Short mmCIF file of C-alpha atoms in Angstrom, two decimals:
data_model
loop_
_atom_site.label_atom_id
_atom_site.label_comp_id
_atom_site.label_asym_id
_atom_site.label_seq_id
_atom_site.Cartn_x
_atom_site.Cartn_y
_atom_site.Cartn_z
CA MET A 27 18.45 16.73 -6.34
CA ARG A 28 16.72 17.29 -3.19
CA THR A 29 14.36 14.39 -4.05
CA ARG A 30 17.41 12.11 -4.56
CA ASN A 31 18.85 13.18 -1.29
CA ARG A 32 15.64 12.39 0.61
CA LEU A 33 15.60 8.86 -1.09
CA LEU A 34 19.05 8.45 -0.13
CA ALA A 35 18.60 9.55 3.51
CA GLY A 36 15.42 7.33 3.73
CA LEU A 37 17.31 4.33 2.65
CA ASN A 38 20.27 5.13 4.98
CA ALA A 39 17.68 5.24 7.84
CA LEU A 40 16.20 2.11 6.74
CA LEU A 41 19.53 0.27 6.82
CA LEU A 42 20.66 1.84 10.15
CA ALA A 43 17.20 0.54 11.61
CA GLY A 44 17.69 -3.00 10.18
CA LEU A 45 21.43 -3.12 11.61
CA GLY A 46 20.01 -2.09 14.96
CA ALA A 47 17.97 -5.00 14.91
CA LEU A 48 20.73 -7.58 14.03
CA THR A 49 21.42 -10.14 16.75
CA THR A 50 24.36 -12.77 17.15
CA PRO A 51 22.93 -15.89 15.74
CA SER A 52 22.64 -18.82 18.06
CA PRO A 53 23.50 -22.26 16.80
CA ALA A 54 20.56 -23.66 14.83
CA HIS A 55 20.03 -26.67 12.73
CA ALA A 56 20.84 -25.84 8.94
CA ALA A 57 17.37 -26.19 7.36
CA ASN A 58 15.96 -23.85 4.70
CA LEU A 59 12.42 -23.32 5.65
CA LEU A 60 11.47 -21.56 2.53
CA SER A 61 9.62 -23.49 -0.32
CA ASN A 62 10.67 -22.84 -3.90
CA PRO A 63 13.76 -20.90 -2.77
CA GLY A 64 15.46 -20.96 -6.09
CA PHE A 65 12.16 -20.68 -8.18
CA GLU A 66 13.10 -23.79 -9.98
CA SER A 67 9.58 -24.80 -10.08
CA GLY A 68 9.13 -22.33 -13.00
CA THR A 69 6.53 -20.50 -11.06
CA LEU A 70 5.97 -18.23 -7.86
CA SER A 71 4.56 -21.19 -5.88
CA GLY A 72 5.11 -20.24 -2.16
CA TRP A 73 5.68 -16.60 -2.96
CA SER A 74 3.30 -13.74 -3.24
CA CYS A 75 4.26 -10.57 -5.18
CA SER A 76 2.49 -7.29 -5.09
CA GLY A 77 0.44 -6.04 -7.96
CA GLY A 78 1.46 -8.81 -10.33
CA THR A 79 5.04 -7.40 -10.28
CA GLY A 80 6.78 -10.70 -9.84
CA SER A 81 7.63 -13.26 -12.55
CA VAL A 82 10.10 -16.30 -12.87
CA VAL A 83 12.80 -15.83 -15.74
CA GLY A 84 15.55 -17.97 -17.19
CA SER A 85 18.11 -15.25 -17.26
CA PRO A 86 20.00 -13.90 -15.36
CA VAL A 87 20.22 -16.70 -12.91
CA ARG A 88 22.54 -17.26 -10.03
CA SER A 89 22.40 -21.14 -9.90
CA GLY A 90 20.11 -23.51 -11.58
CA THR A 91 17.87 -22.43 -14.45
CA LYS A 92 15.41 -19.81 -12.69
CA ALA A 93 15.41 -16.73 -10.80
CA LEU A 94 12.85 -14.35 -9.67
CA ALA A 95 12.36 -10.99 -11.60
CA GLY A 96 10.66 -8.05 -9.58
CA ALA A 97 9.36 -5.35 -11.90
CA ALA A 98 9.57 -2.20 -9.58
CA THR A 99 7.86 0.86 -10.95
CA ALA A 100 7.23 4.45 -9.88
CA GLY A 101 4.29 3.25 -7.60
CA ASP A 102 5.16 -0.23 -6.71
CA THR A 103 8.42 -1.59 -5.14
CA ALA A 104 7.66 -5.24 -6.46
CA ARG A 105 7.51 -6.78 -3.10
CA CYS A 106 7.56 -10.61 -2.98
CA ALA A 107 6.94 -12.40 0.39
CA GLN A 108 6.62 -15.79 1.71
CA ARG A 109 5.41 -16.73 5.27
CA VAL A 110 6.58 -19.88 7.26
CA PRO A 111 6.19 -21.35 10.55
CA VAL A 112 8.88 -20.75 13.26
CA GLN A 113 9.70 -21.24 16.77
CA PRO A 114 9.40 -18.58 19.50
CA ASN A 115 12.56 -17.11 21.10
CA THR A 116 14.91 -18.72 18.29
CA THR A 117 17.49 -17.01 16.08
CA TYR A 118 17.20 -17.34 12.40
CA SER A 119 19.71 -16.27 9.42
CA LEU A 120 17.99 -15.16 6.24
CA SER A 121 20.02 -14.78 3.13
CA GLY A 122 19.82 -14.36 -0.54
CA TRP A 123 21.42 -13.46 -3.66
CA VAL A 124 20.21 -10.25 -5.52
CA ARG A 125 21.02 -8.21 -8.59
CA GLY A 126 19.76 -4.63 -9.28
CA SER A 127 19.41 -1.17 -7.68
CA TYR A 128 18.18 -0.79 -4.07
CA VAL A 129 17.23 -4.23 -3.50
CA HIS A 130 16.11 -5.29 -0.04
CA LEU A 131 15.93 -8.42 1.83
CA GLY A 132 14.33 -8.68 5.34
CA VAL A 133 11.62 -9.97 7.72
CA THR A 134 8.35 -8.13 7.99
CA GLY A 135 8.36 -6.23 11.40
CA GLY A 136 12.10 -7.12 11.94
CA ALA A 137 15.46 -6.85 10.50
CA SER A 138 16.40 -6.15 6.99
CA THR A 139 19.35 -5.35 4.73
CA TRP A 140 19.74 -3.86 1.08
CA THR A 141 22.32 -3.11 -1.52
CA SER A 142 22.23 0.13 -3.33
CA SER A 143 23.79 -1.24 -6.52
CA ALA A 144 24.53 -4.74 -7.69
CA SER A 145 25.43 -5.16 -11.34
CA ASP A 146 26.00 -9.03 -10.60
CA TYR A 147 24.45 -11.37 -8.08
CA THR A 148 25.39 -10.15 -4.56
CA ARG A 149 24.77 -12.00 -1.26
CA LEU A 150 22.68 -10.37 1.37
CA THR A 151 22.38 -11.83 4.94
CA VAL A 152 20.55 -10.89 7.96
CA SER A 153 19.72 -12.47 11.19
CA PHE A 154 16.66 -12.03 13.39
CA THR A 155 15.38 -13.49 16.82
CA THR A 156 11.56 -14.32 17.00
CA GLY A 157 9.39 -13.20 19.82
CA ALA A 158 8.19 -15.06 22.89
CA THR A 159 5.04 -16.03 21.32
CA GLN A 160 5.96 -15.83 17.58
CA THR A 161 5.13 -18.92 15.48
CA SER A 162 5.36 -17.66 11.98
CA ALA A 163 7.41 -15.15 10.03
CA GLU A 164 7.15 -13.46 6.66
CA VAL A 165 10.26 -12.93 4.56
CA TYR A 166 10.42 -10.51 1.65
CA LEU A 167 12.43 -9.11 -1.10
CA HIS A 168 11.74 -5.73 -2.89
CA GLY A 169 13.21 -3.18 -5.08
CA TRP A 170 12.75 0.69 -5.07
CA TYR A 171 10.43 3.04 -6.59
CA GLY A 172 11.46 3.79 -10.01
CA GLN A 173 14.72 1.84 -9.84
CA GLY A 174 13.65 -0.77 -12.43
CA THR A 175 13.73 -4.62 -12.39
CA TYR A 176 15.75 -6.43 -9.79
CA HIS A 177 16.52 -10.20 -9.76
CA ALA A 178 16.80 -12.57 -6.84
CA ASP A 179 17.80 -16.28 -6.54
CA ASP A 180 18.60 -18.79 -3.89
CA ILE A 181 16.87 -17.33 -0.96
CA SER A 182 17.23 -19.32 2.38
CA LEU A 183 15.89 -19.11 5.82
CA ASP A 184 17.97 -21.27 7.91
CA GLY A 185 16.87 -22.57 11.40
CA PRO A 186 14.54 -24.98 13.34
CA GLY A 187 11.01 -25.22 11.72
CA GLY A 188 8.06 -24.37 13.59
CA GLY A 189 6.45 -27.68 14.74
CA ASP A 190 4.45 -26.69 17.73
CA ASP A 191 1.29 -25.88 15.95
CA THR A 192 0.23 -28.67 13.37
CA GLN A 193 -3.60 -28.17 13.57
CA ALA A 194 -5.23 -26.66 10.58
CA PRO A 195 -8.06 -24.26 10.88
CA THR A 196 -11.73 -25.39 9.91
CA ALA A 197 -13.09 -24.71 6.59
CA PRO A 198 -14.93 -21.42 6.16
CA GLY A 199 -18.55 -21.78 6.13
CA ASN A 200 -21.43 -20.49 4.38
CA LEU A 201 -19.55 -19.16 1.34
CA ARG A 202 -22.05 -17.06 -0.50
CA VAL A 203 -22.26 -14.26 -3.44
CA THR A 204 -23.09 -10.83 -2.16
CA GLY A 205 -22.93 -8.94 -5.37
CA THR A 206 -21.93 -9.27 -9.17
CA SER A 207 -21.10 -6.90 -11.97
CA ALA A 208 -20.17 -7.54 -15.62
CA THR A 209 -16.46 -7.96 -14.42
CA SER A 210 -16.58 -8.93 -10.70
CA VAL A 211 -18.08 -11.23 -8.06
CA SER A 212 -18.27 -10.05 -4.34
CA LEU A 213 -18.07 -13.02 -1.83
CA ALA A 214 -18.61 -13.30 1.99
CA TRP A 215 -18.17 -16.42 4.20
CA ASP A 216 -18.47 -17.27 7.93
CA ALA A 217 -15.14 -17.22 9.91
CA ALA A 218 -13.08 -20.35 10.28
CA THR A 219 -11.95 -21.38 13.77
CA ASP A 220 -8.37 -22.52 14.90
CA ASN A 221 -6.55 -23.58 18.05
CA VAL A 222 -4.14 -20.68 17.76
CA GLY A 223 -5.90 -18.13 15.48
CA VAL A 224 -6.73 -17.46 11.70
CA THR A 225 -4.65 -14.85 10.12
CA GLY A 226 -6.03 -14.85 6.70
CA TYR A 227 -8.12 -16.59 3.85
CA ASP A 228 -7.18 -17.28 0.15
CA VAL A 229 -9.87 -17.21 -2.42
CA PHE A 230 -9.89 -19.74 -5.38
CA ARG A 231 -11.52 -19.45 -8.73
CA GLY A 232 -11.34 -23.03 -9.83
CA GLY A 233 -8.15 -24.11 -8.85
CA THR A 234 -6.46 -20.74 -9.17
CA PRO A 235 -5.71 -18.59 -6.12
CA VAL A 236 -7.22 -15.06 -6.96
CA ALA A 237 -7.34 -13.11 -3.76
CA SER A 238 -5.72 -13.13 -0.35
CA VAL A 239 -7.56 -11.19 2.44
CA THR A 240 -7.60 -10.84 6.31
CA GLY A 241 -11.53 -10.52 6.59
CA THR A 242 -14.37 -12.61 5.69
CA GLN A 243 -15.25 -11.03 2.35
CA ALA A 244 -13.45 -10.32 -1.01
CA THR A 245 -14.34 -9.03 -4.47
CA VAL A 246 -12.69 -10.80 -7.35
CA THR A 247 -12.30 -8.56 -10.42
CA GLY A 248 -11.18 -9.07 -14.01
CA LEU A 249 -13.81 -11.38 -15.01
CA SER A 250 -15.69 -11.59 -18.36
CA PRO A 251 -19.35 -10.61 -18.72
CA ASN A 252 -22.15 -13.18 -18.61
CA THR A 253 -19.89 -15.87 -17.44
CA ALA A 254 -20.37 -18.66 -14.80
CA TYR A 255 -17.34 -19.15 -12.21
CA SER A 256 -16.90 -21.39 -9.33
CA PHE A 257 -15.20 -20.12 -5.97
CA THR A 258 -13.87 -21.83 -2.81
CA VAL A 259 -12.08 -20.32 0.26
CA HIS A 260 -9.21 -21.73 2.38
CA ALA A 261 -8.28 -20.37 5.76
CA GLU A 262 -4.65 -20.04 7.10
CA ASP A 263 -3.23 -19.64 10.54
CA ARG A 264 -0.19 -18.24 12.04
CA ALA A 265 1.79 -21.33 11.70
CA GLY A 266 1.14 -21.52 7.99
CA ASN A 267 -1.44 -24.41 8.40
CA THR A 268 -4.23 -24.32 5.73
CA SER A 269 -7.66 -25.41 6.15
CA PRO A 270 -9.72 -27.75 3.74
CA ALA A 271 -11.62 -25.88 1.10
CA SER A 272 -15.09 -24.20 1.78
CA ALA A 273 -18.07 -25.67 -0.03
CA ALA A 274 -17.96 -24.27 -3.56
CA VAL A 275 -20.29 -21.59 -4.75
CA THR A 276 -20.98 -20.54 -8.37
CA ALA A 277 -21.79 -17.05 -9.57
CA THR A 278 -22.58 -15.66 -13.04
CA THR A 279 -21.21 -12.28 -13.88
CA ASP A 280 -23.76 -9.75 -15.19
CA GLU A 281 -24.20 -9.12 -18.96
CA GLY A 282 -22.11 -5.99 -20.29
CA GLY A 283 -19.48 -7.01 -22.55
CA GLY A 284 -19.71 -6.95 -26.31
CA GLY A 285 -20.11 -3.19 -26.32
CA THR A 286 -22.99 -2.99 -23.89
CA PRO A 287 -21.43 -1.41 -20.79
CA GLY A 288 -23.38 -2.28 -17.45
CA PHE A 289 -22.86 1.37 -16.09
CA VAL A 290 -23.63 4.44 -18.33
CA GLN A 291 -23.84 7.93 -16.88
CA ALA A 292 -24.15 11.28 -18.74
CA ALA A 293 -23.40 13.70 -15.97
CA PRO A 294 -22.18 17.24 -16.55
CA TYR A 295 -21.01 19.21 -13.38
CA LEU A 296 -23.38 21.30 -11.43
CA TYR A 297 -21.71 23.43 -8.82
CA LEU A 298 -24.02 25.19 -6.21
CA GLY A 299 -21.08 26.93 -4.54
CA TRP A 300 -20.17 29.20 -7.30
CA GLY A 301 -21.72 32.47 -8.74
CA ASN A 302 -25.42 32.22 -9.61
CA PRO A 303 -26.01 28.57 -10.10
CA PRO A 304 -28.64 27.38 -12.70
CA ASN A 305 -31.95 25.87 -11.82
CA ALA A 306 -31.22 22.09 -12.22
CA THR A 307 -34.91 21.18 -13.24
CA GLU A 308 -35.11 24.03 -15.70
CA VAL A 309 -31.70 22.66 -17.29
CA MET A 310 -33.28 19.15 -17.43
CA ARG A 311 -36.60 20.27 -19.04
CA ALA A 312 -34.43 22.33 -21.73
CA THR A 313 -31.92 19.80 -22.44
CA GLY A 314 -33.05 16.12 -21.60
CA ILE A 315 -30.12 15.61 -19.07
CA LYS A 316 -30.93 13.30 -16.34
CA TRP A 317 -27.75 13.15 -14.14
CA PHE A 318 -25.65 15.77 -12.64
CA THR A 319 -22.23 15.43 -11.08
CA MET A 320 -22.56 17.72 -8.02
CA ALA A 321 -19.53 19.46 -6.69
CA PHE A 322 -17.82 19.36 -4.43
CA VAL A 323 -17.80 17.30 -1.09
CA LEU A 324 -14.86 18.50 1.16
CA ALA A 325 -13.58 17.99 4.59
CA GLN A 326 -14.92 20.07 7.71
CA ASN A 327 -13.28 19.98 11.09
CA GLY A 328 -11.27 16.95 10.06
CA CYS A 329 -12.79 13.80 8.68
CA ASN A 330 -16.35 15.27 8.30
CA PRO A 331 -17.90 15.53 4.81
CA ALA A 332 -19.68 18.90 3.94
CA TRP A 333 -20.41 20.59 0.67
CA ASP A 334 -17.45 23.02 -0.04
CA GLY A 335 -16.38 22.11 3.50
CA GLN A 336 -18.96 24.40 4.84
CA ARG A 337 -22.53 23.44 3.98
CA PRO A 338 -24.23 20.48 5.87
CA LEU A 339 -25.13 17.46 3.84
CA THR A 340 -28.72 17.70 4.84
CA GLY A 341 -31.07 20.75 5.39
CA GLY A 342 -29.68 23.22 2.91
CA VAL A 343 -29.77 24.07 -0.77
CA ASP A 344 -27.89 21.13 -1.96
CA GLU A 345 -30.33 18.48 -0.29
CA SER A 346 -33.34 20.37 -1.69
CA THR A 347 -31.73 20.49 -5.29
CA ILE A 348 -31.12 16.78 -5.10
CA LYS A 349 -34.87 15.97 -4.06
CA ALA A 350 -35.96 18.46 -6.97
CA ILE A 351 -33.53 16.65 -9.59
CA ARG A 352 -35.05 13.24 -8.34
CA ALA A 353 -38.66 14.58 -8.35
CA ALA A 354 -38.00 15.33 -12.12
CA GLY A 355 -37.00 11.95 -12.98
CA GLY A 356 -32.97 12.51 -12.55
CA ASP A 357 -30.37 11.80 -10.09
CA ILE A 358 -26.94 13.00 -8.98
CA VAL A 359 -23.38 11.50 -8.22
CA PRO A 360 -21.41 13.67 -5.73
CA SER A 361 -17.98 14.77 -6.77
CA ILE A 362 -15.79 14.12 -3.67
CA GLY A 363 -12.50 16.24 -3.79
CA GLY A 364 -11.32 17.99 -6.65
CA TRP A 365 -8.33 20.27 -7.36
CA SER A 366 -8.47 22.61 -4.42
CA GLY A 367 -9.87 22.78 -0.93
CA ASN A 368 -9.49 20.67 2.35
CA LYS A 369 -10.16 17.27 1.09
CA LEU A 370 -11.30 14.09 2.94
CA GLY A 371 -8.50 11.80 1.64
CA PRO A 372 -5.64 13.53 3.51
CA ASN A 373 -7.77 14.53 6.59
CA CYS A 374 -9.25 11.03 7.39
CA SER A 375 -6.38 9.19 9.07
CA THR A 376 -7.21 5.67 7.98
CA PRO A 377 -9.13 3.83 5.11
CA GLU A 378 -11.86 2.84 7.70
CA ALA A 379 -12.30 6.44 8.77
CA LEU A 380 -12.40 7.56 5.09
CA ALA A 381 -14.97 5.03 4.21
CA GLY A 382 -16.94 6.26 7.18
CA ALA A 383 -16.92 9.72 5.66
CA TYR A 384 -17.94 8.36 2.26
CA GLN A 385 -20.69 6.42 4.00
CA LYS A 386 -22.22 9.62 5.57
CA VAL A 387 -22.66 11.04 2.06
CA ILE A 388 -24.14 7.69 0.83
CA ASP A 389 -26.64 7.60 3.60
CA ALA A 390 -27.43 11.29 3.24
CA TYR A 391 -28.93 10.78 -0.17
CA ASP A 392 -29.31 6.95 -0.61
CA LEU A 393 -26.76 7.09 -3.54
CA LYS A 394 -26.53 4.90 -6.50
CA ALA A 395 -22.75 6.11 -7.30
CA ILE A 396 -20.14 8.14 -5.87
CA ASP A 397 -17.01 9.97 -7.59
CA VAL A 398 -13.83 10.62 -6.05
CA ASP A 399 -11.90 13.50 -8.06
CA ILE A 400 -8.44 12.67 -7.20
CA GLU A 401 -6.14 15.56 -8.07
CA ASN A 402 -3.18 17.73 -7.04
CA THR A 403 -0.12 16.79 -4.83
CA ASP A 404 -2.22 16.09 -1.60
CA GLU A 405 -4.34 13.16 -3.13
CA PHE A 406 -3.29 12.17 -6.81
CA GLU A 407 0.55 12.53 -6.17
CA ASN A 408 0.42 10.86 -2.89
CA ALA A 409 0.87 7.12 -2.61
CA VAL A 410 -0.40 6.92 0.85
CA VAL A 411 -3.58 8.77 0.08
CA GLN A 412 -4.11 7.11 -3.22
CA ASP A 413 -4.10 3.67 -1.30
CA ARG A 414 -6.36 5.12 1.32
CA ILE A 415 -8.99 6.29 -1.18
CA LEU A 416 -8.94 3.03 -2.93
CA THR A 417 -9.28 1.01 0.21
CA ALA A 418 -12.02 3.01 1.47
CA LEU A 419 -14.02 2.70 -1.98
CA LYS A 420 -13.57 -1.02 -1.60
CA ILE A 421 -14.93 -0.81 1.91
CA VAL A 422 -18.05 1.03 0.93
CA LYS A 423 -18.59 -0.78 -2.16
CA GLN A 424 -18.80 -4.20 -0.16
CA ASN A 425 -21.09 -2.45 2.33
CA ASN A 426 -23.41 -1.13 -0.12
CA PRO A 427 -24.33 -3.72 -2.69
CA GLY A 428 -25.03 -2.28 -6.18
CA LEU A 429 -23.10 1.13 -5.45
CA LYS A 430 -21.05 2.25 -8.49
CA THR A 431 -17.59 3.94 -7.73
CA ILE A 432 -16.06 6.35 -10.01
CA LEU A 433 -12.40 7.75 -9.93
CA THR A 434 -11.72 11.01 -11.97
CA PHE A 435 -8.22 12.00 -12.39
CA PRO A 436 -5.85 14.09 -14.50
CA THR A 437 -4.06 12.45 -17.75
CA LEU A 438 -1.53 13.31 -20.39
CA ASN A 439 -2.59 13.60 -23.84
CA THR A 440 -1.36 10.15 -24.72
CA GLY A 441 -3.01 8.47 -21.46
CA PRO A 442 -2.35 8.16 -17.76
CA ASN A 443 0.94 9.65 -16.37
CA SER A 444 2.97 7.70 -13.77
CA TRP A 445 0.67 8.67 -10.95
CA GLY A 446 -2.40 7.62 -13.03
CA ASN A 447 -0.87 4.48 -13.90
CA ARG A 448 -0.08 3.73 -10.28
CA LEU A 449 -3.50 4.45 -9.32
CA ILE A 450 -4.88 1.90 -11.73
CA GLU A 451 -2.24 -0.66 -10.78
CA ARG A 452 -3.13 -0.22 -7.04
CA ALA A 453 -6.70 -0.42 -7.92
CA ALA A 454 -6.12 -3.94 -9.26
CA ALA A 455 -3.72 -4.95 -6.45
CA LEU A 456 -6.14 -3.90 -3.75
CA GLN A 457 -8.95 -5.32 -5.51
CA ALA A 458 -11.00 -2.13 -5.22
CA ASP A 459 -13.48 -3.17 -7.89
CA ILE A 460 -13.62 0.47 -9.43
CA ASP A 461 -16.52 0.67 -11.93
CA ASN A 462 -15.25 3.60 -13.85
CA PHE A 463 -11.90 5.47 -14.33
CA THR A 464 -12.75 8.91 -15.71
CA VAL A 465 -9.85 11.12 -17.09
CA MET A 466 -9.77 14.87 -17.78
CA PRO A 467 -8.25 15.36 -20.96
CA PHE A 468 -7.56 19.07 -21.05
CA ASN A 469 -5.07 21.75 -19.86
CA PHE A 470 -2.49 20.32 -22.41
CA GLY A 471 -1.73 23.89 -23.62
CA GLY A 472 -3.47 26.44 -25.81
CA GLY A 473 -4.13 25.79 -29.33
CA ALA A 474 -4.30 21.96 -28.64
CA ASP A 475 -6.34 19.43 -30.87
CA MET A 476 -9.10 18.81 -28.38
CA TYR A 477 -10.84 16.08 -30.26
CA GLY A 478 -7.53 14.21 -31.22
CA ASN A 479 -5.91 14.70 -27.65
CA THR A 480 -9.13 13.38 -26.15
CA VAL A 481 -9.30 10.37 -28.12
CA ARG A 482 -5.41 9.55 -27.71
CA ALA A 483 -5.81 10.10 -23.95
CA THR A 484 -8.86 7.68 -23.81
CA GLU A 485 -7.10 5.16 -25.96
CA GLY A 486 -4.01 5.28 -23.80
CA LEU A 487 -6.35 4.72 -20.71
CA LYS A 488 -7.92 1.86 -22.46
CA ASN A 489 -4.62 0.02 -23.09
CA LYS A 490 -3.58 0.54 -19.51
CA LEU A 491 -6.82 -1.07 -18.22
CA LYS A 492 -6.36 -3.84 -20.64
CA SER A 493 -2.94 -4.58 -19.56
CA THR A 494 -3.62 -4.31 -15.69
CA PHE A 495 -7.00 -6.12 -15.62
CA GLY A 496 -6.58 -8.42 -18.65
CA TRP A 497 -9.83 -7.01 -20.07
CA SER A 498 -10.78 -7.09 -23.80
CA ASP A 499 -11.25 -3.69 -25.58
CA ALA A 500 -15.04 -3.83 -24.98
CA GLU A 501 -14.62 -4.38 -21.35
CA ALA A 502 -11.82 -1.67 -21.00
CA TYR A 503 -14.01 0.93 -22.79
CA ALA A 504 -16.94 0.08 -20.48
CA HIS A 505 -14.95 1.12 -17.46
CA ILE A 506 -13.79 4.42 -19.09
CA GLY A 507 -15.05 7.88 -18.51
CA ILE A 508 -14.34 11.29 -20.13
CA SER A 509 -14.83 14.64 -18.23
CA GLY A 510 -13.93 17.50 -20.62
CA MET A 511 -14.22 21.47 -20.31
CA ASN A 512 -16.58 23.32 -22.42
CA ASP A 513 -15.37 26.31 -24.34
CA SER A 514 -12.05 27.76 -22.89
CA SER A 515 -9.83 25.56 -20.57
CA ASP A 516 -7.49 26.90 -17.80
CA THR A 517 -4.66 26.99 -20.54
CA GLY A 518 -6.80 28.54 -23.22
CA GLU A 519 -7.74 25.39 -25.34
CA ILE A 520 -11.09 25.81 -27.04
CA THR A 521 -13.77 23.02 -27.12
CA THR A 522 -16.59 24.06 -29.46
CA PRO A 523 -20.05 22.56 -29.35
CA GLN A 524 -19.00 20.98 -32.70
CA ILE A 525 -15.93 19.49 -31.22
CA TRP A 526 -17.77 18.06 -28.21
CA THR A 527 -20.22 16.69 -30.50
CA GLN A 528 -17.37 14.69 -32.10
CA ILE A 529 -16.21 13.56 -28.82
CA ARG A 530 -19.60 12.53 -27.72
CA ASP A 531 -20.20 10.52 -30.96
CA TRP A 532 -16.72 8.76 -30.61
CA ALA A 533 -17.66 7.94 -27.02
CA ASN A 534 -21.07 6.34 -28.23
CA SER A 535 -19.36 4.36 -30.94
CA HIS A 536 -16.77 2.96 -28.45
CA HIS A 537 -19.49 2.34 -25.66
CA ILE A 538 -17.65 3.93 -22.84
CA GLY A 539 -19.25 4.27 -19.54
CA ARG A 540 -19.43 8.02 -18.76
CA LEU A 541 -19.34 11.50 -20.20
CA ALA A 542 -19.01 14.72 -18.14
CA PHE A 543 -17.88 18.19 -18.54
CA TRP A 544 -17.15 21.37 -16.31
CA SER A 545 -19.63 22.82 -16.17
CA VAL A 546 -23.37 23.50 -16.63
CA ASN A 547 -22.84 26.63 -14.63
CA ARG A 548 -20.61 27.95 -17.87
CA ASP A 549 -23.05 26.58 -20.42
CA ARG A 550 -25.22 29.60 -20.42
CA PRO A 551 -27.54 30.73 -21.94
CA SER A 552 -28.40 28.13 -24.49
CA TRP A 553 -27.16 24.80 -22.59
CA GLN A 554 -25.58 23.58 -25.86
CA PHE A 555 -23.07 21.53 -24.18
CA THR A 556 -25.53 20.02 -21.85
CA SER A 557 -27.78 19.13 -24.66
CA ILE A 558 -25.10 17.32 -26.55
CA THR A 559 -24.05 15.35 -23.48
CA ALA A 560 -27.61 14.21 -23.10
CA GLY A 561 -27.24 12.40 -26.21
CA PHE A 562 -24.62 10.00 -24.58
CA THR A 563 -25.84 6.63 -24.67
CA GLY A 564 -22.68 4.51 -23.98
#
């Protein structure tokens, strides 16, 4: 009930803020500045919807034959927006017909209005006045978290068009490929110029728009392995003028489909901050294991990475252990975060600051991969921090060609929960280009079928990745990891060496990308689970 009250209070505050921004409309020429206002084209042409949540439907409609459907989820309000040129110091009237619960209509950075419940199409209207130098405005519609699909039709922005700036930007220059994986291509280009100012870039694959960014680099995901693609980029200015296309560039994705993943890692957890840690190189000699997931990098004095939030990245036991592992032919991936402790995600205030913290860890060890273990209410069940982590991982991946990024997070025994689904959906929407989504299929309850639940949870993850990214079964499995718990879990479940062998064999037969368990410290004295994990081949 308190959650419901907070939601309503937030919505009331939003309404009051919108009402406070209303102005008395001045006379203006009646001209709808929006393109495709009734979605009669049968497409979302002119509109951009978050996370693939928007679609055009034939029913219910207010007029004509088409309308917008926005599929709001627990993690996405299904925001659909369109930017148009306007004139400074001018009053405009925005209106639209909407149907659904908690549907909002407004202008970014300005006035908005909403309806709490409209069982049939209801008209929303709001007015706003542009700023002294404003030459474009973005209008938007969205629903509300967990309130289901809304519908909208006949959206209108009335007022004089922005005719002061008709000069398009120059074409972006020197479009180039900066990295590839089996399912992604990273691009960069030189900035376009404009008489007023460039506001963003649209990346096209062939003739299809696949990414919109404000900077001069992007990663296009959801591609097929060993396939050639052609890309161009257009620049856009504040008045909505679009540049000519850049010169095209062709890139071929890496091999990795057909059951041959491009990234394979057998990496049980090694924790140097707990009890009497085992000697890593002795474990390697006894078991054949090559990789370790080293736990845990936390925050120290704000947004500064440190082992357990206490030990420095260099000059201590952690660095000497990493050097010994590498001298023995192995390597490590740091586990950043975890269930408890003071974590970087909430302590770094911006994605850029968080990316800077990750970069310190990468630079300290010249890493090939990093893992962010995102758990608990401070990171996993926090939409702002989820997005911050995903954006930070996108930044460090763009700045470190070849770096592999891993997300480790809890799961239900049927697949990701609502927060896990949101994490995956936002990874796609933000184009974070995550290489591996690792689930932790345990703590379902004592007496659970650990093999059966692990397989069901992983299959649920596979299905979510397929539906979100458009991947095949092989592509989805190649992006999946399993992180189990040897012997007894926190809730008394038992995973025996025999069960772990079954899980490993299933993982090998489905060619998933990663296998880990918590932990080598608990695998004494025979290192059975570590030896079994060393047989993971992906």
